[in-house]
């Protein structure tokens, strides 16, 4: 019966359990259908007001203003339930608009009716419900307009609209001036992570900068992130790592992604896999480190994605590297890691030149003076070119780039057609025995 929704909310309200109270407003509540049929549009306000009174939800604890704010929330929730559960098919656009009204009512409840911060899970629930309904409504719009001329930008119009409303929820959290134990600032990182998730789906990652600036500006009053639930801190570090990754700030990205990986629960395989998806290419750039096969075996999807690529980089096989990159291009582009992995070709080339150096029969100081022809032939074989097809000048350019990028130490002696390598650590970051 729909009365279970009121009972659940009453238990949460009276025990000051925001999580329990929020569960009453879940779109997955088992009694959502009964709730939708419990009244009608003509008498919904009166009926819900009577139900809240008959279930003695508030007792003498709430002011008339607070009671009115909760009534507005439940009326909106009934409209959501009605749009989803009544009739022959779900009206997702109507459900979205009702959920948007519900979230705005929740925001007003906190800002105008001074709801206590232990009800923040209700803000979380309402915000996430709006995100989910926005995605479903956008999908419905696309499905209804299949075959018609329609602007691509409109396919996520509801999600964009939802992000603007949810941003208000973020604002009432981070701007709260109440004492810390009563503050809504404790909702900052949940709302931040939710917005980041939406910005990534919308491909408007630049908007994350506005959120990060607001957090930085409030850092003096905001509790340390280590005081927030680990699920929120790990998610924040993950997104912060990706933002830096996409901007090419690989050192910063490594710091945040490593922190997320080390703090993540070891049993959360899916979350660890997501973090590693960006940490692996990040460390390839910052430290020229590749994941071990032992690590990848714990993550089959990552093993399928990265193992062929990893073997090519280690072996210095440029032809296989290009093939592996082309084979995974669609998935790499989808995950926004293609361009970073493409830079791994420099590491593969460094490993190839290192192998050519190690295979010399020369010993002693003379070993550091490597004929350019050795490198030319190595590249020719590795790329699968025919004999004599690799130009010496092109190999010289490759070697010059290796020196400039710090992958090799030495200089090119064109007069003697040799590469003169440093006697100490000619290939930084590798263990070359002299």
Coordinates of C-alpha atoms in Angstrom, one line a residue:
X1 CA 0.0 0.0 0.0
X2 CA 1.1 3.6 -0.6
X3 CA 0.9 4.1 3.2
X4 CA 4.2 2.4 3.4
X5 CA 5.8 5.4 1.7
X6 CA 4.4 7.7 4.4
X7 CA 5.4 5.2 7.1
X8 CA 9.0 5.0 5.8
X9 CA 9.2 8.8 5.6
X10 CA 7.8 9.2 9.2
X11 CA 10.3 6.7 10.6
X12 CA 13.2 8.6 8.8
X13 CA 11.9 12.0 9.9
X14 CA 11.3 11.1 13.5
X15 CA 14.6 9.2 13.9
X16 CA 16.5 12.0 12.0
X17 CA 17.7 9.5 9.4
X18 CA 17.9 11.4 6.1
X19 CA 18.8 8.2 4.3
X20 CA 15.7 6.4 5.5
X21 CA 13.5 9.4 4.7
X22 CA 15.0 9.8 1.2
X23 CA 14.2 6.1 0.5
X24 CA 10.5 7.0 0.6
X25 CA 11.1 9.3 -2.4
X26 CA 12.9 6.7 -4.5
X27 CA 11.8 6.0 -8.0
X28 CA 12.5 2.3 -7.3
X29 CA 10.2 2.2 -4.2
X30 CA 8.1 -1.0 -4.3
X31 CA 4.9 0.9 -3.6
X32 CA 5.3 3.6 -6.2
X33 CA 2.4 2.3 -8.3
X34 CA 0.0 2.1 -5.4
X35 CA 1.1 5.6 -4.4
X36 CA 0.3 6.9 -8.0
X37 CA -3.2 5.5 -7.7
X38 CA -3.8 6.7 -4.1
X39 CA -5.3 10.0 -5.2
X40 CA -6.0 12.1 -8.3
X41 CA -5.0 15.5 -9.7
X42 CA -8.1 17.2 -8.4
X43 CA -7.7 16.2 -4.7
X44 CA -3.9 15.4 -4.4
X45 CA -3.1 18.3 -2.1
X46 CA -5.9 17.5 0.3
X47 CA -5.4 13.8 0.3
X48 CA -1.6 13.9 0.9
X49 CA -2.1 16.5 3.6
X50 CA -4.5 14.2 5.3
X51 CA -2.2 11.2 4.9
X52 CA 0.7 13.1 6.5
X53 CA -1.5 14.1 9.4
X54 CA -3.1 10.6 9.8
X55 CA 0.3 9.0 9.9
X56 CA 1.4 11.5 12.5
X57 CA 4.6 12.2 10.4
X58 CA 5.6 15.4 12.1
X59 CA 3.9 15.3 15.4
X60 CA 4.6 18.6 17.2
X61 CA 8.1 18.8 15.8
X62 CA 7.5 20.9 12.7
X63 CA 6.4 24.4 12.1
X64 CA 3.6 25.1 9.7
X65 CA 6.1 26.5 7.1
X66 CA 8.1 23.2 7.3
X67 CA 5.0 21.1 7.0
X68 CA 3.9 23.0 4.0
X69 CA 7.3 22.5 2.4
X70 CA 7.1 18.7 2.9
X71 CA 3.6 18.7 1.5
X72 CA 4.8 20.4 -1.7
X73 CA 7.5 17.7 -2.0
X74 CA 5.1 14.9 -1.7
X75 CA 2.6 16.4 -4.1
X76 CA 5.4 16.7 -6.7
X77 CA 6.5 13.1 -6.0
X78 CA 2.9 12.0 -6.6
X79 CA 3.0 13.7 -10.0
X80 CA 6.2 11.9 -10.8
X81 CA 4.7 8.6 -9.8
X82 CA 1.5 9.3 -11.7
X83 CA 3.4 10.1 -14.9
X84 CA 5.5 6.9 -14.6
X85 CA 2.8 4.4 -13.3
X86 CA -0.6 5.6 -14.5
X87 CA -1.9 5.2 -18.0
X88 CA -0.9 2.8 -20.8
X89 CA 2.6 4.2 -21.2
X90 CA 5.0 6.3 -19.1
X91 CA 5.1 10.0 -19.8
X92 CA 8.8 10.6 -19.2
X93 CA 8.7 14.3 -20.2
X94 CA 5.9 14.9 -17.7
X95 CA 7.7 12.9 -15.0
X96 CA 10.9 14.9 -15.6
X97 CA 9.1 18.2 -15.2
X98 CA 7.4 17.0 -12.0
X99 CA 10.8 15.8 -10.6
X100 CA 12.3 19.2 -11.5
X101 CA 9.6 20.9 -9.4
X102 CA 10.3 18.4 -6.6
X103 CA 14.0 19.2 -6.6
X104 CA 13.2 22.9 -6.6
X105 CA 10.9 22.4 -3.6
X106 CA 13.6 20.5 -1.8
X107 CA 16.0 23.4 -2.4
X108 CA 13.5 25.8 -1.1
X109 CA 13.0 23.6 1.9
X110 CA 16.6 23.9 2.8
X111 CA 17.0 27.6 2.0
X112 CA 13.6 28.9 3.2
X113 CA 12.3 26.4 5.7
X114 CA 15.7 25.7 7.3
X115 CA 15.6 21.9 7.0
X116 CA 18.4 20.4 9.1
X117 CA 21.5 19.0 7.3
X118 CA 20.7 15.4 8.3
X119 CA 18.1 15.6 5.5
X120 CA 20.8 16.1 2.8
X121 CA 20.2 12.5 1.5
X122 CA 16.8 13.8 0.3
X123 CA 18.7 16.4 -1.8
X124 CA 20.9 13.7 -3.1
X125 CA 17.9 11.4 -4.0
X126 CA 16.0 14.2 -5.7
X127 CA 19.0 15.4 -7.7
X128 CA 20.0 11.9 -8.9
X129 CA 16.3 11.1 -9.7
X130 CA 16.3 14.3 -11.9
X131 CA 19.5 13.2 -13.6
X132 CA 18.1 9.7 -14.4
X133 CA 14.7 11.1 -15.6
X134 CA 16.5 13.7 -17.8
X135 CA 18.5 11.0 -19.5
X136 CA 15.4 8.9 -20.1
X137 CA 13.4 11.9 -21.3
X138 CA 16.1 12.9 -23.8
X139 CA 16.2 9.3 -25.0
X140 CA 12.4 9.4 -25.5
X141 CA 12.7 12.7 -27.4
X142 CA 15.3 11.1 -29.7
X143 CA 13.2 8.0 -30.2
X144 CA 10.1 10.0 -31.0
X145 CA 12.0 12.1 -33.6
X146 CA 13.8 9.3 -35.3
X147 CA 13.9 9.9 -39.1
X148 CA 13.0 13.6 -38.7
X149 CA 15.3 16.5 -39.1
X150 CA 16.4 17.4 -35.6
X151 CA 19.3 19.4 -34.1
X152 CA 21.9 17.2 -32.4
X153 CA 22.2 19.8 -29.6
X154 CA 18.6 19.1 -28.6
X155 CA 19.1 15.4 -27.8
X156 CA 20.4 16.3 -24.3
X157 CA 18.4 19.4 -23.6
X158 CA 16.8 17.9 -20.5
X159 CA 20.1 16.8 -19.1
X160 CA 21.5 20.3 -19.6
X161 CA 18.4 21.8 -17.9
X162 CA 18.8 19.3 -15.0
X163 CA 22.4 20.3 -14.5
X164 CA 21.4 23.9 -14.1
X165 CA 18.9 23.0 -11.4
X166 CA 21.2 20.6 -9.6
X167 CA 23.9 23.3 -9.6
X168 CA 21.5 25.3 -7.4
X169 CA 21.6 22.4 -5.0
X170 CA 25.4 22.5 -5.0
X171 CA 25.2 26.3 -4.3
X172 CA 23.0 25.9 -1.2
X173 CA 25.5 23.4 0.2
X174 CA 28.8 25.2 -0.4
X175 CA 27.5 28.6 0.5
X176 CA 25.9 27.6 3.9
X177 CA 27.1 29.7 6.8
X178 CA 25.7 27.6 9.6
X179 CA 28.1 26.1 12.2
X180 CA 29.9 23.1 10.8
X181 CA 28.0 20.5 12.7
X182 CA 24.8 21.9 11.3
X183 CA 26.1 22.9 7.9
X184 CA 24.9 21.8 4.5
X185 CA 28.6 22.0 3.4
X186 CA 28.7 18.3 4.1
X187 CA 26.7 17.8 0.9
X188 CA 29.3 19.7 -1.2
X189 CA 31.2 16.7 -2.6
X190 CA 28.2 14.5 -3.3
X191 CA 26.7 17.3 -5.4
X192 CA 30.1 18.1 -7.0
X193 CA 30.5 14.4 -8.1
X194 CA 27.0 14.3 -9.5
X195 CA 27.5 17.5 -11.5
X196 CA 30.9 16.2 -12.8
X197 CA 29.2 13.0 -13.9
X198 CA 26.6 15.0 -15.9
X199 CA 29.2 17.4 -17.4
X200 CA 31.2 14.4 -18.7
X201 CA 28.1 12.9 -20.3
X202 CA 27.2 16.3 -21.8
X203 CA 30.8 16.7 -23.0
X204 CA 30.9 20.1 -21.2
X205 CA 34.0 19.3 -19.1
X206 CA 35.0 23.0 -19.0
X207 CA 32.1 23.6 -16.6
X208 CA 33.9 21.6 -14.0
X209 CA 36.2 24.6 -13.6
X210 CA 33.4 26.7 -12.2
X211 CA 32.8 24.0 -9.5
X212 CA 36.4 23.7 -8.7
X213 CA 36.8 27.5 -8.4
X214 CA 33.9 27.6 -5.9
X215 CA 35.4 24.8 -3.9
X216 CA 38.8 26.5 -3.8
X217 CA 37.2 29.8 -2.8
X218 CA 35.5 28.1 0.1
X219 CA 38.4 25.9 1.1
X220 CA 39.0 27.8 4.4
X221 CA 35.4 27.0 5.6
X222 CA 35.0 23.6 3.9
X223 CA 35.8 20.5 6.0
X224 CA 38.9 18.6 4.8
X225 CA 38.0 16.0 2.1
X226 CA 39.3 13.2 4.3
X227 CA 36.4 13.9 6.7
X228 CA 33.8 13.1 4.0
X229 CA 32.6 9.5 3.2
X230 CA 35.3 7.6 1.3
X231 CA 33.0 7.0 -1.6
X232 CA 32.7 10.7 -2.2
X233 CA 36.4 11.5 -1.8
X234 CA 37.5 8.7 -4.1
X235 CA 35.0 9.8 -6.8
X236 CA 36.1 13.4 -6.5
X237 CA 39.8 12.4 -6.9
X238 CA 38.8 10.3 -9.9
X239 CA 37.1 13.1 -11.7
X240 CA 39.7 15.6 -10.7
X241 CA 42.3 13.3 -12.1
X242 CA 40.5 12.9 -15.4
X243 CA 40.0 16.7 -15.7
X244 CA 43.7 17.2 -15.4
X245 CA 44.4 14.2 -17.7
X246 CA 42.2 15.8 -20.5
X247 CA 44.0 19.1 -20.1
X248 CA 47.4 17.4 -20.4
X249 CA 48.4 18.1 -16.8
X250 CA 49.7 14.5 -16.4
X251 CA 51.7 15.0 -13.2
X252 CA 48.6 16.4 -11.4
X253 CA 46.4 13.7 -13.0
X254 CA 48.7 11.1 -11.6
X255 CA 48.6 12.5 -8.1
X256 CA 44.8 12.5 -8.0
X257 CA 44.2 9.2 -9.8
X258 CA 46.8 7.4 -7.7
X259 CA 45.1 8.8 -4.5
X260 CA 41.8 7.5 -5.8
X261 CA 43.2 4.1 -6.6
X262 CA 45.0 3.7 -3.3
X263 CA 41.9 4.8 -1.3
X264 CA 39.4 2.8 -3.3
X265 CA 38.0 -0.4 -1.6
X266 CA 39.8 -3.4 -3.0
X267 CA 36.6 -5.2 -3.7
X268 CA 35.1 -2.4 -5.8
X269 CA 36.5 -3.9 -9.1
X270 CA 34.4 -1.7 -11.4
X271 CA 35.6 1.5 -9.7
X272 CA 39.2 0.3 -9.7
X273 CA 38.9 -0.5 -13.4
X274 CA 37.6 3.0 -14.2
X275 CA 40.5 4.6 -12.3
X276 CA 43.1 2.4 -14.0
X277 CA 41.7 3.3 -17.4
X278 CA 43.2 6.7 -17.0
X279 CA 46.0 5.9 -14.5
X280 CA 47.7 3.5 -17.0
X281 CA 48.1 5.9 -19.8
X282 CA 49.0 8.7 -17.4
X283 CA 51.9 6.7 -15.9
X284 CA 53.0 5.8 -19.4
X285 CA 53.5 9.5 -20.1
X286 CA 54.9 10.6 -16.7
X287 CA 57.1 7.6 -15.8
X288 CA 57.1 5.5 -18.9
X289 CA 55.6 2.7 -16.8
X290 CA 53.4 0.0 -18.2
X291 CA 51.0 -2.2 -16.2
X292 CA 52.1 -5.8 -15.4
X293 CA 50.3 -8.8 -16.8
X294 CA 49.6 -9.8 -13.2
X295 CA 47.7 -6.6 -12.6
X296 CA 45.7 -6.8 -15.8
X297 CA 44.6 -10.3 -15.2
X298 CA 42.4 -9.0 -12.3
X299 CA 40.6 -6.7 -14.8
X300 CA 39.6 -8.7 -18.0
X301 CA 38.2 -5.7 -19.9
X302 CA 41.4 -3.7 -19.3
X303 CA 43.5 -6.8 -20.2
X304 CA 41.7 -7.0 -23.5
X305 CA 42.2 -3.3 -24.0
X306 CA 45.7 -2.7 -22.9
X307 CA 47.7 -6.0 -23.0
X308 CA 48.3 -6.0 -26.8
X309 CA 49.3 -2.4 -26.6
X310 CA 51.6 -3.0 -23.6
X311 CA 53.4 -5.9 -25.3
X312 CA 54.1 -3.7 -28.4
X313 CA 55.5 -0.9 -26.3
X314 CA 57.8 -3.2 -24.3
X315 CA 59.1 -5.0 -27.4
X316 CA 59.5 -1.8 -29.4
X317 CA 57.5 -3.3 -32.3
X318 CA 56.2 -0.2 -34.1
X319 CA 54.2 -2.0 -36.7
X320 CA 52.3 -4.0 -34.0
X321 CA 51.9 -0.8 -32.0
X322 CA 50.2 1.0 -34.9
X323 CA 48.0 -2.1 -35.4
X324 CA 47.0 -2.3 -31.8
X325 CA 46.2 1.4 -31.6
X326 CA 44.1 1.1 -34.8
X327 CA 42.3 -2.0 -33.5
X328 CA 41.3 -0.3 -30.2
X329 CA 40.8 3.2 -31.7
X330 CA 37.0 3.2 -31.3
X331 CA 37.2 2.3 -27.6
X332 CA 40.2 4.5 -26.9
X333 CA 38.4 7.5 -28.5
X334 CA 35.3 6.7 -26.5
X335 CA 37.2 6.8 -23.3
X336 CA 39.2 9.9 -24.3
X337 CA 42.6 8.2 -24.0
X338 CA 43.5 7.8 -27.7
X339 CA 45.7 10.8 -28.0
X340 CA 47.6 10.0 -24.8
X341 CA 48.1 6.4 -25.8
X342 CA 49.3 7.6 -29.2
X343 CA 52.2 9.3 -27.4
X344 CA 53.2 5.8 -26.2
X345 CA 54.8 5.4 -29.6
X346 CA 57.7 7.5 -28.3
X347 CA 58.2 5.0 -25.5
X348 CA 58.0 2.1 -28.0
X349 CA 60.6 3.8 -30.2
X350 CA 62.9 4.4 -27.2
X351 CA 62.7 0.7 -26.3
X352 CA 63.5 -0.2 -29.9
X353 CA 66.6 2.1 -30.0
X354 CA 67.6 0.7 -26.6
X355 CA 67.4 -2.9 -28.0
X356 CA 69.5 -1.9 -31.0
X357 CA 72.1 -0.4 -28.7
X358 CA 72.2 -3.5 -26.5
X359 CA 72.7 -5.8 -29.4
X360 CA 76.0 -4.2 -30.4
X361 CA 79.0 -6.5 -30.2
X362 CA 81.2 -3.5 -29.3
X363 CA 82.3 -3.2 -25.7
X364 CA 83.9 -0.5 -23.6
X365 CA 83.7 3.3 -24.3
X366 CA 83.3 2.7 -28.0
X367 CA 79.9 1.1 -27.4
X368 CA 78.5 4.6 -26.8
X369 CA 79.2 5.6 -30.4
X370 CA 76.5 3.9 -32.3
X371 CA 76.4 4.0 -36.2
X372 CA 73.2 5.7 -37.3
X373 CA 72.7 2.8 -39.8
X374 CA 72.0 0.5 -36.8
X375 CA 69.1 2.6 -35.7
X376 CA 67.9 3.1 -39.3
X377 CA 67.7 -0.7 -39.9
X378 CA 66.0 -1.2 -36.6
X379 CA 63.2 1.2 -37.5
X380 CA 63.0 -0.3 -40.9
X381 CA 62.5 -3.8 -39.6
X382 CA 60.2 -2.7 -36.8
X383 CA 57.8 -0.8 -39.0
X384 CA 57.7 -3.6 -41.6
X385 CA 59.3 -1.5 -44.4
X386 CA 61.3 -3.0 -47.2
X387 CA 65.1 -2.8 -47.3
X388 CA 66.3 0.7 -48.0
X389 CA 62.8 2.3 -47.6
X390 CA 63.6 4.1 -44.4
X391 CA 65.5 7.4 -45.0
X392 CA 68.5 8.1 -42.8
X393 CA 67.3 11.7 -42.4
X394 CA 64.0 10.6 -41.0
X395 CA 65.8 8.4 -38.4
X396 CA 68.0 11.4 -37.5
X397 CA 64.8 13.4 -36.8
X398 CA 63.5 10.5 -34.6
X399 CA 66.7 10.4 -32.6
X400 CA 66.7 14.2 -32.2
X401 CA 63.2 14.1 -30.8
X402 CA 64.2 11.3 -28.5
X403 CA 67.0 13.5 -27.1
X404 CA 64.7 16.6 -26.9
X405 CA 62.0 14.6 -25.0
X406 CA 64.6 13.2 -22.5
X407 CA 64.2 9.6 -23.7
X408 CA 67.9 9.4 -24.7
X409 CA 71.1 11.2 -23.6
X410 CA 73.6 12.1 -26.2
X411 CA 74.1 13.9 -29.5
X412 CA 74.2 13.1 -33.2
X413 CA 77.5 13.3 -35.0
X414 CA 76.6 13.8 -38.6
X415 CA 80.3 14.0 -39.6
X416 CA 80.9 10.5 -38.5
X417 CA 77.2 9.3 -39.0
X418 CA 77.0 8.2 -35.4
X419 CA 74.9 8.7 -32.4
X420 CA 77.2 9.5 -29.4
X421 CA 75.3 8.3 -26.3
X422 CA 76.1 9.3 -22.7
X423 CA 78.3 6.7 -20.9
X424 CA 76.0 7.1 -17.9
X425 CA 72.3 6.4 -18.2
X426 CA 72.0 6.7 -22.0
X427 CA 68.3 5.7 -21.8
X428 CA 66.9 7.4 -18.6
X429 CA 64.4 5.3 -16.7
X430 CA 65.7 2.0 -18.0
X431 CA 68.3 -0.4 -16.6
X432 CA 71.0 -0.4 -19.2
X433 CA 74.1 -2.2 -18.1
X434 CA 77.3 -0.5 -19.3

